[in-house]
Amino acid sequence: MKNEENTEPCYDDFEPYCQWRKEVGASIIQEIHIVEIQLQGFKEEELKNEMRWDGCLYISGEHPMGNNKIKRFNKKIDVSKYDIKGIEAKFEDGKLHLRLPCKSSTFSLFTNGRGNTIGVLNLPKFLKSSMALALLIILGFYMYKYSQCTYFGN
């Protein structure tokens, strides 16, 4: 009997280390999440990414290790709360850097009839509450000042 070599690749699946952090964008109200994925030994051409209909970004990669072994990973990131058009990626020194701008950083005034926001102020709740309180205080001050200047007697 002949000693047949196994030509099937042996896969070494792993979960890459990911580090998340928040960053303030160009304006105070713009929030950006930065994801750094550790992929030591991988080359940029060994990585694939795909945006799917479910609102998730799928990142995968395969790196040959020699002796018919292949190191591979699959990573799924929910990007439904981010501005997909603003997502940026950069691969450098064995790290994949993703820059994910939050949708809540948009500033607009109206909505059109189809449900697209072209105008509502999309800010965090505490900021909306603070702005409403400030407007009420200013309005109250002017009403008080106006009532002192106006005499309603006969």
C-alpha positions as a printed NumPy array, in Angstrom:
array([[  0.   ,   0.   ,   0.   ],
       [  1.281,   3.422,  -0.967],
       [  1.688,   6.214,   1.528],
       [ -0.652,   8.869,   0.125],
       [ -0.123,  12.486,   1.093],
       [ -3.094,  14.429,   2.353],
       [ -3.607,  17.374,   0.   ],
       [ -6.494,  18.819,   1.978],
       [ -5.466,  22.053,   3.706],
       [ -5.578,  22.13 ,   7.486],
       [ -7.339,  25.293,   8.702],
       [ -6.421,  27.044,  11.919],
       [ -9.452,  29.23 ,  12.747],
       [ -8.959,  32.078,  15.209],
       [-10.794,  35.104,  16.573],
       [ -8.685,  38.239,  16.027],
       [ -8.228,  40.643,  18.934],
       [-10.294,  43.8  ,  18.431],
       [ -9.93 ,  47.068,  20.305],
       [-12.774,  49.623,  20.219],
       [-12.521,  53.279,  21.171],
       [-14.529,  56.451,  20.702],
       [-13.217,  59.578,  19.083],
       [-14.717,  63.042,  18.748],
       [-15.063,  64.073,  15.121],
       [-14.658,  67.428,  13.424],
       [-17.496,  68.888,  15.485],
       [-18.356,  68.398,  19.153],
       [-21.532,  66.452,  18.402],
       [-19.976,  64.037,  15.894],
       [-19.039,  60.688,  17.438],
       [-16.746,  58.245,  15.66 ],
       [-15.896,  54.7  ,  16.704],
       [-12.466,  53.323,  15.864],
       [-11.956,  49.565,  15.619],
       [ -8.45 ,  48.146,  15.478],
       [ -8.257,  44.469,  14.461],
       [ -4.936,  42.671,  15.123],
       [ -3.963,  40.582,  12.087],
       [ -0.23 ,  39.964,  12.523],
       [  1.307,  38.053,   9.621],
       [ -1.517,  38.845,   7.19 ],
       [ -1.089,  40.857,   4.001],
       [ -3.695,  43.256,   2.667],
       [ -4.371,  41.06 ,  -0.375],
       [ -5.265,  38.131,   1.943],
       [ -8.208,  40.066,   3.417],
       [-11.755,  40.312,   2.08 ],
       [-14.665,  42.472,   3.165],
       [-18.314,  42.44 ,   2.215],
       [-21.238,  44.637,   3.208],
       [-24.419,  42.549,   3.313],
       [-28.124,  43.349,   3.33 ],
       [-28.405,  42.6  ,   7.068],
       [-26.471,  45.786,   7.969],
       [-23.287,  43.936,   8.865],
       [-19.759,  44.212,   7.574],
       [-18.119,  40.802,   7.121],
       [-14.324,  40.686,   7.181],
       [-12.409,  37.483,   6.522],
       [ -8.913,  36.412,   5.683],
       [ -6.7  ,  33.424,   4.977],
       [ -2.932,  33.323,   5.478],
       [ -0.798,  30.318,   4.39 ],
       [  1.401,  29.047,   7.218],
       [  3.296,  26.337,   5.287],
       [  2.985,  22.534,   5.455],
       [ -0.559,  22.741,   4.041],
       [ -1.76 ,  24.829,   7.013],
       [ -3.867,  27.948,   6.582],
       [ -4.628,  30.443,   9.318],
       [ -8.059,  32.028,   8.818],
       [-10.693,  34.186,  10.516],
       [-14.201,  35.512,   9.975],
       [-15.353,  38.704,  11.693],
       [-18.846,  40.202,  11.637],
       [-19.418,  43.833,  12.698],
       [-22.903,  45.348,  12.941],
       [-22.648,  48.709,  11.171],
       [-26.37 ,  49.546,  11.096],
       [-25.918,  52.483,  13.51 ],
       [-23.061,  53.972,  11.478],
       [-22.969,  56.185,   8.391],
       [-22.003,  53.49 ,   5.876],
       [-20.817,  56.004,   3.271],
       [-18.375,  57.458,   5.808],
       [-16.707,  54.174,   6.837],
       [-12.961,  54.192,   6.209],
       [-10.503,  51.28 ,   6.41 ],
       [ -6.717,  51.206,   6.457],
       [ -4.425,  48.186,   6.795],
       [ -1.033,  48.991,   8.295],
       [  1.62 ,  47.018,  10.217],
       [ -0.603,  43.947,  10.665],
       [ -3.556,  45.989,  11.956],
       [ -6.821,  46.779,  10.229],
       [ -8.101,  50.193,  11.318],
       [-11.805,  50.903,  10.77 ],
       [-13.236,  54.401,  11.255],
       [-17.004,  54.224,  11.831],
       [-18.861,  57.581,  12.021],
       [-22.164,  57.393,  13.942],
       [-25.408,  58.309,  12.183],
       [-26.496,  60.469,  15.14 ],
       [-24.009,  63.119,  14.057],
       [-26.219,  64.367,  11.233],
       [-27.82 ,  67.783,  11.5  ],
       [-30.94 ,  68.535,   9.5  ],
       [-34.233,  70.437,   9.701],
       [-37.045,  68.504,   7.945],
       [-38.059,  65.073,   6.699],
       [-39.385,  64.469,   3.227],
       [-42.558,  62.448,   2.608],
       [-40.632,  59.218,   2.003],
       [-39.204,  59.04 ,   5.519],
       [-35.713,  60.235,   4.609],
       [-34.353,  62.645,   7.154],
       [-33.395,  65.908,   5.574],
       [-34.141,  68.018,   8.567],
       [-34.683,  66.675,  12.102],
       [-31.958,  67.405,  14.612],
       [-30.449,  63.985,  15.353],
       [-28.537,  64.596,  18.55 ],
       [-28.103,  62.579,  21.736],
       [-31.1  ,  62.809,  24.094],
       [-29.295,  64.734,  26.839],
       [-28.184,  67.369,  24.308],
       [-31.749,  67.773,  23.011],
       [-33.029,  68.164,  26.584],
       [-30.337,  70.721,  27.421],
       [-31.127,  72.759,  24.33 ],
       [-34.871,  72.689,  25.078],
       [-34.246,  73.807,  28.674],
       [-31.992,  76.652,  27.509],
       [-34.649,  77.814,  25.03 ],
       [-37.324,  77.752,  27.758],
       [-35.147,  79.829,  30.097],
       [-34.462,  82.395,  27.368],
       [-38.153,  82.541,  26.443],
       [-39.119,  82.951,  30.108],
       [-36.596,  85.755,  30.551],
       [-37.935,  87.697,  27.569],
       [-41.552,  87.181,  28.656],
       [-40.697,  88.473,  32.144],
       [-38.845,  91.471,  30.7  ],
       [-41.687,  92.243,  28.256],
       [-44.346,  92.038,  30.998],
       [-42.422,  94.637,  33.059],
       [-42.364,  97.077,  30.159],
       [-46.021,  96.749,  29.251],
       [-48.758,  98.334,  31.357],
       [-52.219,  96.774,  31.024],
       [-54.146,  99.316,  33.181],
       [-56.909, 101.8  ,  32.246]])
